[in-house]
Amino acid sequence: LVLDEVHVVPAQMFRTVISNTRSHCKLGLSATLVREDNLIGDLNWLIGPKLYEANWQDLVEEGHLARVQCKEVWCPMTPEFYREYLSTSHGGTKKLLCYMNPNKIRACQYLIEAHERAQHKIIVFSDNLYTLEFYAKRFKRPYIDGKTTEDERIKVLDNFRLPSGYNTVFLSKIGDIAIDLPMASVIIQVSSHYGSRRQEAQRLGRILRKKPGQRISDGINAFFYSLVSEDTVEAVYSTWRQQYLVQQGYAYKVTRDIGSLNSSDADGDDSISVSAAMGKGGSVDANVKKAAAKGLFYSKLEDQQHLLATILSLDSSVGNEEHINIDNKTKATSKSKPEARATRVEGSLSALSGGGEGAGVYMEFEKAQGEQKSSRLISFRRTFKKS
């Protein structure tokens, strides 16, 4: 029995399946052997002891994985947003204020435009659906979440894989695993699942595929950005999320200066300081003019206030994360055919093997409940009892 993504096995449902499945040998595979519920040690008796673990940095040095530069970009909260963040008691609203921080939106815009000029393929992740849809529509880029139909999902991803296709795609948490985009070389993380170390590693894995023509002597060829609203709970979660990758040898560099992220990001001397040009330090008027000169969104105070009013008018539940219904992954449209679904009924192994009610006849000949039983079955049982 070979189990991929074996770190999910300690979950109750998978644990039950493993307990009821017989096999001579069990082999588990995982690139992220970590769980936040401390149940990862249960794999020792559910599957067996760990036999081998490769260090990610060793694989990079040997040329099997891309060489990634990890950056944590601190985005200061604007005074109006931070005032509301401190005063509100609704957790969903607090999170939404962090995600929709105008400085975070501008930092994301700058990174997308800079890497698209370099012909890089970019994935922007957001666990919050409102934020995902807002960013994608604001930047006029395609997005995929749990409600996206299968046909539309395939169409967007196939276009993204083409050299002349989409350079940027926005994904919800459905893109964390089981998605093959080897051409992607940039990850921008806008919102995430609290302090999940596994999610951080899985998202980094989207750009770890060895790049075409990559040589061991090559420098940085992939970029991972985590956008964090400064002085908020996001900063606390971010520190915890990075621990697993730090153990694998990765180092995060914290920066407020977008222009200094990398020489390939900034196209020369036209860099922008997140702390200075985006609302912290220096003259406010000078900051606004500098941001507006670069064409960044929400460079005007009235635009920021309108965005804030929109967020405060929303229900606090909008700030929650996406809930994926695994039993109905595609959204049925009015023109589509009704989706066929499996029906689960309670039963026993004896009944399934013919030892329960209806024993002695095949299932297709068995009468429905409430109908008269077959006379052959009744006579058989009488004969069996007499003997």
mmCIF file of N, CA, C and O in Angstrom, residues 2 27 87 90 99 108 126 131 147 171 181 198 211-212 264 271 321 345 377:
data_model
loop_
_atom_site.group_PDB
_atom_site.id
_atom_site.type_symbol
_atom_site.label_atom_id
_atom_site.label_comp_id
_atom_site.label_asym_id
_atom_site.label_seq_id
_atom_site.Cartn_x
_atom_site.Cartn_y
_atom_site.Cartn_z
ATOM 1 N N VAL A 2 0.813 2.054 -1.056
ATOM 2 C CA VAL A 2 1.616 3.267 -1.187
ATOM 3 C C VAL A 2 0.715 4.470 -0.928
ATOM 4 O O VAL A 2 -0.330 4.618 -1.563
ATOM 5 N N LEU A 27 3.931 1.988 2.561
ATOM 6 C CA LEU A 27 4.984 2.951 2.260
ATOM 7 C C LEU A 27 4.358 4.337 2.134
ATOM 8 O O LEU A 27 3.474 4.547 1.305
ATOM 9 N N SER A 87 -9.781 49.142 17.049
ATOM 10 C CA SER A 87 -11.052 49.413 17.728
ATOM 11 C C SER A 87 -12.092 48.313 17.556
ATOM 12 O O SER A 87 -12.939 48.126 18.429
ATOM 13 N N HIS A 90 -14.526 42.371 16.143
ATOM 14 C CA HIS A 90 -14.873 41.252 15.271
ATOM 15 C C HIS A 90 -13.610 40.688 14.609
ATOM 16 O O HIS A 90 -12.898 41.411 13.907
ATOM 17 N N TYR A 99 -5.912 42.021 5.227
ATOM 18 C CA TYR A 99 -5.804 41.567 3.845
ATOM 19 C C TYR A 99 -5.972 42.718 2.856
ATOM 20 O O TYR A 99 -5.310 42.753 1.814
ATOM 21 N N CYS A 108 1.569 44.304 -3.702
ATOM 22 C CA CYS A 108 1.229 43.202 -4.613
ATOM 23 C C CYS A 108 1.212 43.689 -6.058
ATOM 24 O O CYS A 108 1.726 43.012 -6.957
ATOM 25 N N SER A 126 -4.499 33.501 -1.902
ATOM 26 C CA SER A 126 -5.310 34.121 -0.852
ATOM 27 C C SER A 126 -6.312 33.100 -0.351
ATOM 28 O O SER A 126 -7.086 32.545 -1.135
ATOM 29 N N THR A 131 -11.112 38.629 -0.563
ATOM 30 C CA THR A 131 -9.832 39.234 -0.934
ATOM 31 C C THR A 131 -9.353 38.719 -2.281
ATOM 32 O O THR A 131 -8.866 39.486 -3.123
ATOM 33 N N LYS A 147 -15.427 27.391 -6.048
ATOM 34 C CA LYS A 147 -16.676 27.494 -6.801
ATOM 35 C C LYS A 147 -16.459 27.479 -8.311
ATOM 36 O O LYS A 147 -17.428 27.400 -9.073
ATOM 37 N N LEU A 171 -5.102 32.184 -6.944
ATOM 38 C CA LEU A 171 -5.615 30.905 -6.473
ATOM 39 C C LEU A 171 -5.994 30.985 -5.003
ATOM 40 O O LEU A 171 -5.328 31.655 -4.212
ATOM 41 N N LEU A 181 2.050 23.082 -12.015
ATOM 42 C CA LEU A 181 2.379 24.291 -12.774
ATOM 43 C C LEU A 181 3.894 24.489 -12.732
ATOM 44 O O LEU A 181 4.408 25.381 -12.044
ATOM 45 N N ARG A 198 2.741 23.731 7.294
ATOM 46 C CA ARG A 198 2.626 22.853 6.135
ATOM 47 C C ARG A 198 2.166 23.629 4.904
ATOM 48 O O ARG A 198 2.671 23.406 3.802
ATOM 49 N N LYS A 211 13.874 24.441 -13.151
ATOM 50 C CA LYS A 211 13.533 25.256 -14.313
ATOM 51 C C LYS A 211 14.271 24.764 -15.561
ATOM 52 O O LYS A 211 15.371 24.207 -15.476
ATOM 53 N N PRO A 212 13.669 24.957 -16.741
ATOM 54 C CA PRO A 212 14.319 24.522 -17.990
ATOM 55 C C PRO A 212 15.692 25.169 -18.155
ATOM 56 O O PRO A 212 15.853 26.384 -18.010
ATOM 57 N N SER A 264 16.436 41.989 -10.296
ATOM 58 C CA SER A 264 15.575 41.621 -11.417
ATOM 59 C C SER A 264 14.143 42.071 -11.204
ATOM 60 O O SER A 264 13.339 42.035 -12.117
ATOM 61 N N SER A 271 12.855 52.403 -7.812
ATOM 62 C CA SER A 271 12.339 51.612 -6.704
ATOM 63 C C SER A 271 11.372 52.422 -5.856
ATOM 64 O O SER A 271 11.375 53.636 -5.855
ATOM 65 N N GLU A 321 -12.045 32.282 6.138
ATOM 66 C CA GLU A 321 -11.379 31.606 5.030
ATOM 67 C C GLU A 321 -12.359 30.794 4.208
ATOM 68 O O GLU A 321 -13.502 30.559 4.603
ATOM 69 N N VAL A 345 -25.077 4.502 2.818
ATOM 70 C CA VAL A 345 -26.040 3.905 3.746
ATOM 71 C C VAL A 345 -25.292 3.102 4.775
ATOM 72 O O VAL A 345 -24.186 2.593 4.532
ATOM 73 N N LEU A 377 -36.534 -18.088 -1.146
ATOM 74 C CA LEU A 377 -35.730 -17.749 0.014
ATOM 75 C C LEU A 377 -36.355 -18.289 1.294
ATOM 76 O O LEU A 377 -35.672 -18.832 2.160
#
